[in-house]
Coordinates of C-alpha atoms and ligand atoms in Angstrom, one line a residue:
X266 CA 76.4 88.2 109.8
X267 CA 75.8 89.7 106.4
X268 CA 77.9 89.0 103.3
X269 CA 78.6 90.7 99.7
X270 CA 79.3 86.5 98.5
X271 CA 80.7 85.9 94.8
X272 CA 80.3 82.2 93.2
X273 CA 80.7 80.6 90.0
X274 CA 79.0 77.2 89.3
X275 CA 79.6 75.7 85.8
X276 CA 81.0 79.1 84.7
X277 CA 78.1 80.5 85.8
X278 CA 79.1 84.3 87.8
X279 CA 77.1 85.1 90.9
X280 CA 77.1 88.1 92.9
X281 CA 74.7 88.4 96.4
X282 CA 74.4 90.0 99.7
X283 CA 73.2 87.3 101.6
X284 CA 73.3 85.8 105.6
X285 CA 76.3 83.7 106.3
X286 CA 77.0 81.9 109.7
X287 CA 80.6 82.8 111.5
X288 CA 80.8 79.0 110.6
X289 CA 81.3 79.5 107.4
X290 CA 84.8 81.5 108.3
X291 CA 88.2 80.2 107.0
X292 CA 89.7 78.5 109.1
X293 CA 92.6 80.7 110.8
X294 CA 94.0 82.5 114.4
X295 CA 92.4 85.7 114.3
X296 CA 88.5 86.9 114.3
X297 CA 87.7 90.5 113.6
X298 CA 84.7 92.4 113.8
X299 CA 84.8 94.3 110.4
X300 CA 83.9 97.7 110.6
X301 CA 85.0 98.7 106.6
X302 CA 86.0 97.3 103.8
X303 CA 86.9 99.3 100.8
X304 CA 86.4 99.3 96.9
X305 CA 89.9 99.1 95.3
X306 CA 90.1 98.8 91.7
X307 CA 91.0 95.1 92.3
X308 CA 87.7 94.7 94.0
X309 CA 86.1 95.8 91.0
X310 CA 87.7 93.6 88.6
X311 CA 86.7 90.5 91.0
X312 CA 83.1 91.5 91.7
X313 CA 82.2 92.9 87.8
X314 CA 84.1 89.2 87.1
X315 CA 86.0 91.0 84.6
X316 CA 89.7 89.4 85.2
X317 CA 90.6 85.9 87.2
X318 CA 91.2 87.6 90.4
X319 CA 89.4 84.9 93.0
X320 CA 90.8 81.5 92.7
X321 CA 88.6 79.7 95.0
X322 CA 84.6 79.9 95.2
X323 CA 82.5 80.7 97.0
X324 CA 84.1 84.3 97.8
X325 CA 83.6 87.2 99.6
X326 CA 85.8 90.0 98.0
X327 CA 87.3 92.8 99.8
X328 CA 91.3 93.4 99.3
X329 CA 91.2 95.5 102.6
X330 CA 89.5 96.2 106.1
X331 CA 89.5 97.7 109.3
X332 CA 88.3 96.9 112.6
X333 CA 88.4 95.6 115.9
X334 CA 89.5 92.3 117.1
X335 CA 87.3 89.8 118.5
X336 CA 89.1 87.3 120.1
X337 CA 93.2 86.1 118.2
X338 CA 95.1 83.1 119.4
X339 CA 98.2 85.2 118.7
X340 CA 99.7 86.9 121.7
X341 CA 100.7 89.6 119.2
X342 CA 96.5 91.0 119.0
X343 CA 94.6 91.2 121.9
X344 CA 90.7 91.6 122.2
X345 CA 89.3 95.5 121.1
X346 CA 92.7 96.3 119.0
X347 CA 92.1 98.2 116.0
X348 CA 93.4 96.7 113.0
X349 CA 94.0 96.9 109.2
X350 CA 94.3 94.5 106.7
X351 CA 95.3 94.9 103.4
X352 CA 96.7 92.5 100.9
X353 CA 98.0 88.9 101.1
X354 CA 95.5 87.1 98.7
X355 CA 92.1 88.3 101.0
X356 CA 89.5 89.0 99.0
X357 CA 91.2 86.5 96.3
X358 CA 92.0 83.2 98.3
X359 CA 91.0 83.9 101.3
X360 CA 87.4 85.4 102.8
X361 CA 87.8 89.1 102.4
X362 CA 86.3 92.3 103.8
X363 CA 83.3 92.6 102.3
X364 CA 81.6 90.6 105.5
X365 CA 80.8 91.8 108.9
X366 CA 83.2 89.4 110.5
X367 CA 86.3 87.8 109.0
X368 CA 88.7 85.8 110.1
X369 CA 92.7 85.8 109.4
X370 CA 96.0 85.2 109.8
X371 CA 97.5 87.6 112.5
X372 CA 100.3 87.5 110.6
X373 CA 98.6 89.1 108.0
X374 CA 97.0 92.4 110.2
X375 CA 98.5 96.0 111.4
X376 CA 97.6 98.0 113.7
X377 CA 96.0 100.9 113.4
X378 CA 98.3 104.5 113.7
X379 CA 96.3 106.2 117.0
X380 CA 95.8 109.0 114.8
X381 CA 93.7 107.0 112.2
X382 CA 89.6 106.3 113.2
X383 CA 89.2 103.0 111.7
X384 CA 86.8 105.1 109.1
X385 CA 90.3 106.8 108.3
X386 CA 91.8 103.3 108.0
X387 CA 89.7 102.0 105.8
X388 CA 89.6 105.1 104.0
X389 CA 93.6 104.9 103.3
X390 CA 93.2 101.4 102.6
X391 CA 94.8 99.4 100.3
X392 CA 95.6 102.6 97.4
X393 CA 96.9 104.7 100.2
X394 CA 99.0 102.1 101.4
X395 CA 99.7 101.8 98.3
X396 CA 100.4 104.9 97.3
X397 CA 103.1 105.6 100.6
X398 CA 104.5 102.7 99.2
X399 CA 105.9 104.3 96.4
X400 CA 106.5 107.7 98.0
X401 CA 108.9 105.4 100.0
X402 CA 110.5 104.0 97.2
X403 CA 111.2 107.4 95.2
X404 CA 112.9 108.0 99.3
X405 CA 114.9 105.9 98.9
X406 CA 115.7 106.5 95.4
X407 CA 117.2 109.8 96.5
X408 CA 114.4 111.8 95.4
X409 CA 113.9 114.7 97.4
X410 CA 111.6 118.1 96.9
X411 CA 114.4 119.4 95.6
X412 CA 114.7 117.2 92.8
X413 CA 112.0 118.4 90.7
X414 CA 108.6 117.6 90.0
X415 CA 106.7 114.5 90.5
X416 CA 104.2 113.2 87.9
X417 CA 101.1 110.9 89.2
X418 CA 99.1 109.0 86.8
X419 CA 95.4 108.0 87.6
X420 CA 95.9 111.5 90.0
X421 CA 91.4 111.6 90.0
X422 CA 92.2 107.6 91.2
X423 CA 92.5 106.3 94.6
X424 CA 96.1 104.9 94.4
X425 CA 96.8 108.7 92.6
X426 CA 94.6 110.8 94.8
X427 CA 96.2 109.8 98.3
X428 CA 99.8 110.2 96.3
X429 CA 99.2 113.6 95.4
X430 CA 97.8 115.1 98.6
X431 CA 101.1 113.1 100.7
X432 CA 103.8 114.5 97.9
X433 CA 102.2 117.4 98.2
X434 CA 101.9 117.5 101.8
X435 CA 106.0 116.8 102.1
X436 CA 106.5 119.5 99.2
X437 CA 106.9 118.3 96.4
X438 CA 105.7 120.0 93.0
X439 CA 103.1 117.9 91.7
X440 CA 102.1 117.2 88.4
X441 CA 98.6 115.2 88.2
X442 CA 97.8 113.4 84.7
X443 CA 94.2 112.4 84.4
X444 CA 91.6 111.4 82.0
X445 CA 89.4 113.8 83.6
X446 CA 91.2 116.7 83.7
X447 CA 87.9 118.8 83.1
X448 CA 86.1 118.0 85.6
X449 CA 88.2 117.0 88.3
X450 CA 91.0 119.7 87.8
X451 CA 89.8 121.3 90.7
X452 CA 89.7 118.7 92.8
X453 CA 93.1 117.8 91.7
X454 CA 94.4 121.1 92.5
X455 CA 92.6 121.0 95.6
X456 CA 95.3 118.3 96.7
X457 CA 97.5 119.8 96.1
X458 CA 98.7 119.4 92.6
X459 CA 100.7 122.2 90.8
X460 CA 100.0 121.2 87.2
X461 CA 97.7 119.0 84.9
X462 CA 98.1 117.0 81.8
X463 CA 95.5 114.8 79.8
X464 CA 96.3 111.3 80.3
X465 CA 96.1 111.2 76.1
X466 CA 99.7 112.9 76.3
X467 CA 101.3 109.8 77.8
X468 CA 99.0 107.3 76.0
X469 CA 99.9 106.7 73.0
X470 CA 102.7 104.4 71.8
X471 CA 106.1 105.8 70.9
X472 CA 109.2 104.9 68.8
X473 CA 111.5 107.5 71.0
X474 CA 113.5 105.6 73.2
X475 CA 114.2 109.3 75.0
X476 CA 111.9 112.4 75.6
X477 CA 112.3 115.6 76.5
X478 CA 113.3 115.6 80.4
X479 CA 109.9 116.4 82.3
X480 CA 109.9 115.0 86.0
X481 CA 112.7 114.0 88.4
X482 CA 109.8 110.6 89.3
X483 CA 106.9 109.3 89.1
X484 CA 104.2 107.3 90.5
X485 CA 102.3 104.8 87.9
X486 CA 99.1 103.4 88.3
X487 CA 98.9 102.7 84.1
X488 CA 101.4 100.6 82.9
X489 CA 101.7 100.0 79.2
X490 CA 102.4 102.7 77.0
X491 CA 102.0 105.4 79.7
X492 CA 104.8 104.1 81.9
X493 CA 106.7 103.5 78.1
X494 CA 106.8 107.6 78.2
X495 CA 106.4 108.2 81.5
X496 CA 110.2 106.7 81.9
X497 CA 111.2 107.9 78.8
X498 CA 110.4 111.3 80.0
X499 CA 112.6 110.8 83.7
X500 CA 115.2 113.2 83.9
X501 CA 118.6 111.5 84.7
X502 CA 118.7 109.9 88.2
X503 CA 115.2 109.8 88.5
X504 CA 113.0 107.3 90.0
X505 CA 109.5 105.9 88.9
X506 CA 107.6 103.6 91.4
X507 CA 104.9 101.5 89.1
X508 CA 102.1 100.0 90.8
X509 CA 99.2 99.5 89.0
X510 CA 98.2 98.5 85.2
X511 CA 95.0 100.6 84.5
X512 CA 96.0 101.1 81.2
X513 CA 97.0 97.9 80.3
X514 CA 99.5 94.7 81.9
X515 CA 101.9 95.2 78.6
X516 CA 105.3 97.4 78.5
X517 CA 107.1 97.9 75.8
X518 CA 109.7 99.8 76.0
X519 CA 113.5 100.3 76.0
X520 CA 116.6 100.1 78.5
X521 CA 117.6 103.6 77.2
X522 CA 116.4 105.8 80.2
X523 CA 118.0 103.0 82.8
X524 CA 121.3 103.1 81.1
X525 CA 121.7 106.0 79.4
X526 CA 119.8 108.5 82.6
X527 CA 120.1 106.1 85.4
X528 CA 116.5 106.0 85.6
X529 CA 115.4 103.7 88.3
X530 CA 112.2 101.4 87.7
X531 CA 110.9 100.0 91.0
X532 CA 108.3 97.8 91.4
X533 CA 105.8 98.0 94.4
X534 CA 103.7 94.9 95.4
X535 CA 101.7 95.7 98.3
X536 CA 100.0 92.7 98.7
X537 CA 102.9 90.5 99.5
X538 CA 104.7 93.3 101.6
X539 CA 107.0 92.6 104.5
X540 CA 105.1 93.5 108.2
X541 CA 108.5 95.9 108.6
X542 CA 107.9 97.6 105.3
X543 CA 103.8 98.1 106.2
X544 CA 104.0 99.9 109.8
X545 CA 106.5 102.0 108.2
X546 CA 104.2 102.9 105.6
X547 CA 101.3 103.3 108.3
X548 CA 103.5 105.4 110.1
X549 CA 104.3 107.6 107.5
X550 CA 100.4 108.1 106.6
X551 CA 99.9 108.9 110.4
X552 CA 102.3 111.6 109.7
X553 CA 102.4 112.8 105.6
X554 CA 98.4 112.9 105.2
X555 CA 96.3 115.7 106.0
X556 CA 92.9 113.7 107.4
X557 CA 91.0 116.4 106.3
X558 CA 92.4 115.6 103.0
X559 CA 91.5 112.0 103.0
X560 CA 87.8 113.5 104.0
X561 CA 87.6 115.6 100.4
X562 CA 88.9 112.1 98.8
X563 CA 86.7 109.7 100.6
X564 CA 82.6 108.9 99.9
X565 CA 81.1 106.0 101.7
X566 CA 78.5 103.7 100.5
X567 CA 76.4 100.6 102.2
X568 CA 77.1 97.2 101.1
X569 CA 74.2 96.8 98.8
X570 CA 76.0 99.5 96.5
X571 CA 79.0 98.0 96.3
X572 CA 77.9 95.9 92.6
X573 CA 77.4 99.5 91.2
X574 CA 80.8 101.1 92.6
X575 CA 82.5 97.7 91.2
X576 CA 81.2 98.9 87.9
X577 CA 82.0 102.1 88.1
X578 CA 85.5 101.6 89.3
X579 CA 86.3 99.4 86.6
X580 CA 85.1 101.7 84.5
X581 CA 87.1 104.5 85.6
X582 CA 84.7 106.8 87.1
X583 CA 85.6 106.2 90.7
X584 CA 86.9 109.6 92.4
X585 CA 88.8 108.8 95.1
X586 CA 88.4 106.0 97.8
X587 CA 84.9 104.4 98.2
X588 CA 84.6 103.1 101.9
X589 CA 82.0 100.4 102.2
X590 CA 80.2 100.3 105.9
X591 CA 79.8 96.7 105.5
X592 CA 77.1 96.8 108.1
X593 CA 75.1 99.4 106.5
Ligands
NDP651 P1 91.2 103.4 90.4 O1 90.2 102.9 89.6 O2 90.6 104.3 91.7 O3 92.3 104.2 89.9 C1 92.7 103.7 88.8 C2 92.8 105.7 88.3 O4 93.4 105.3 87.0 C3 91.3 106.0 87.4 O5 90.8 106.5 88.4 C4 91.6 106.8 86.6 O6 92.5 108.0 86.7 C5 92.9 106.0 85.8 N1 93.0 105.3 84.4 C6 91.7 104.7 84.3 N2 91.7 104.0 83.0 C7 93.2 104.7 82.8 C8 94.1 104.7 81.1 N3 92.7 103.8 80.5 N4 94.9 105.0 81.1 C9 95.2 105.8 82.0 N5 94.7 105.8 83.7 C10 94.0 105.4 83.3 O7 92.3 102.5 91.4 P2 93.3 102.2 92.3 O8 93.8 103.6 92.6 O9 92.7 101.5 93.6 O10 94.2 101.3 91.7 C11 95.5 102.0 90.5 C12 96.0 100.7 89.6 O11 97.1 100.3 91.0 C13 95.5 100.0 90.0 O12 96.2 99.0 88.1 C14 95.1 98.6 90.8 O13 95.6 97.5 90.5 C15 96.8 99.2 90.9 N6 96.8 98.7 92.5 C16 98.0 97.7 92.8 C17 98.6 97.8 94.0 C18 99.6 96.9 93.9 O14 100.0 96.4 94.9 N7 100.9 96.6 92.6 C19 98.1 97.9 94.8 C20 96.8 98.7 94.9 C21 96.6 98.7 93.5 P3 92.3 109.4 85.9 O15 90.3 109.6 85.5 O16 92.5 110.5 86.7 O17 93.1 109.2 84.9

């Protein structure tokens, strides 16, 4: 079977598309015929060796995939079941989705809701499922469309695009922050954003612990100064769901938004999220994500294009989601 294989020998990093045999797959209880994997930001970092994502070599990257079960020792899955996998350190410590087959623990698999094809489940992928976890966090903290606008940072990226589409379908006024307002403004408006701001407005360090309240909540993929500025401009009793580090891992801020405005900072970890919450997120995606929007968000490539797309996503050039046809 074809696979994208990363290796590091004597500090020499390599990426190749090669044939591997099923015997080389890691030990686990369930064998899946992978139909589609995707390129998330983390995959970009792994495939370009820009960050220490991969913890064992050689490695098939791909933090997510969608496909059908070929065999399973688990009573929870049978042959032919359609499944999606997001996270669980797959593509980091355990061989991942960028191969025609994957052997994984059944406990890492989620059934694909009947509303979605395997292609659509992959298109949503880890980025879309994470966007839904962020929406659930806002809801858990009492944010409703009546609370006020919701800011989405990195709006033209994978998490951001799905977040904009879901929030707007749920009736929220969405403010989309992007570094590509000129190029992608029309795209973001078509997904449902009602206001666009340039990400440079939020990118610089600020010494002001509080700013004028501009949004009731936010989904932030950037971290760093962006997240600090987002928190400072969140309205009283608001909530910010933080999932990413596209600007940086650092966070220099003050407790002022938390203790003077009762703002909640909700952290999102999709990788180790419990099964119940994963099922909840996927069920909500089935009702709250318009599949026509999903088509507009998604492009498809074959395995050969993956190294280039990986470089593009790291440099912020990818729009929406990229699905990989692993046999293509
Ligand atoms: P994408 O690359 O698709 O999207 C990231 C977007 O962030 C870019 O498209 C760009 O959007 C914006 N961006 C890029 N550079 C900067 C910058 N310097 N400052 C502010 N914004 C920037 O990645 P994903 O959507 O796959 O992932 C987004 C983030 O979320 C990543 O950091 C990823 O690691 C994280 N993540 C975390 C998860 C978790 O479980 N916590 C799960 C999934 C993702 P634009 O051009 O519109 O500004």
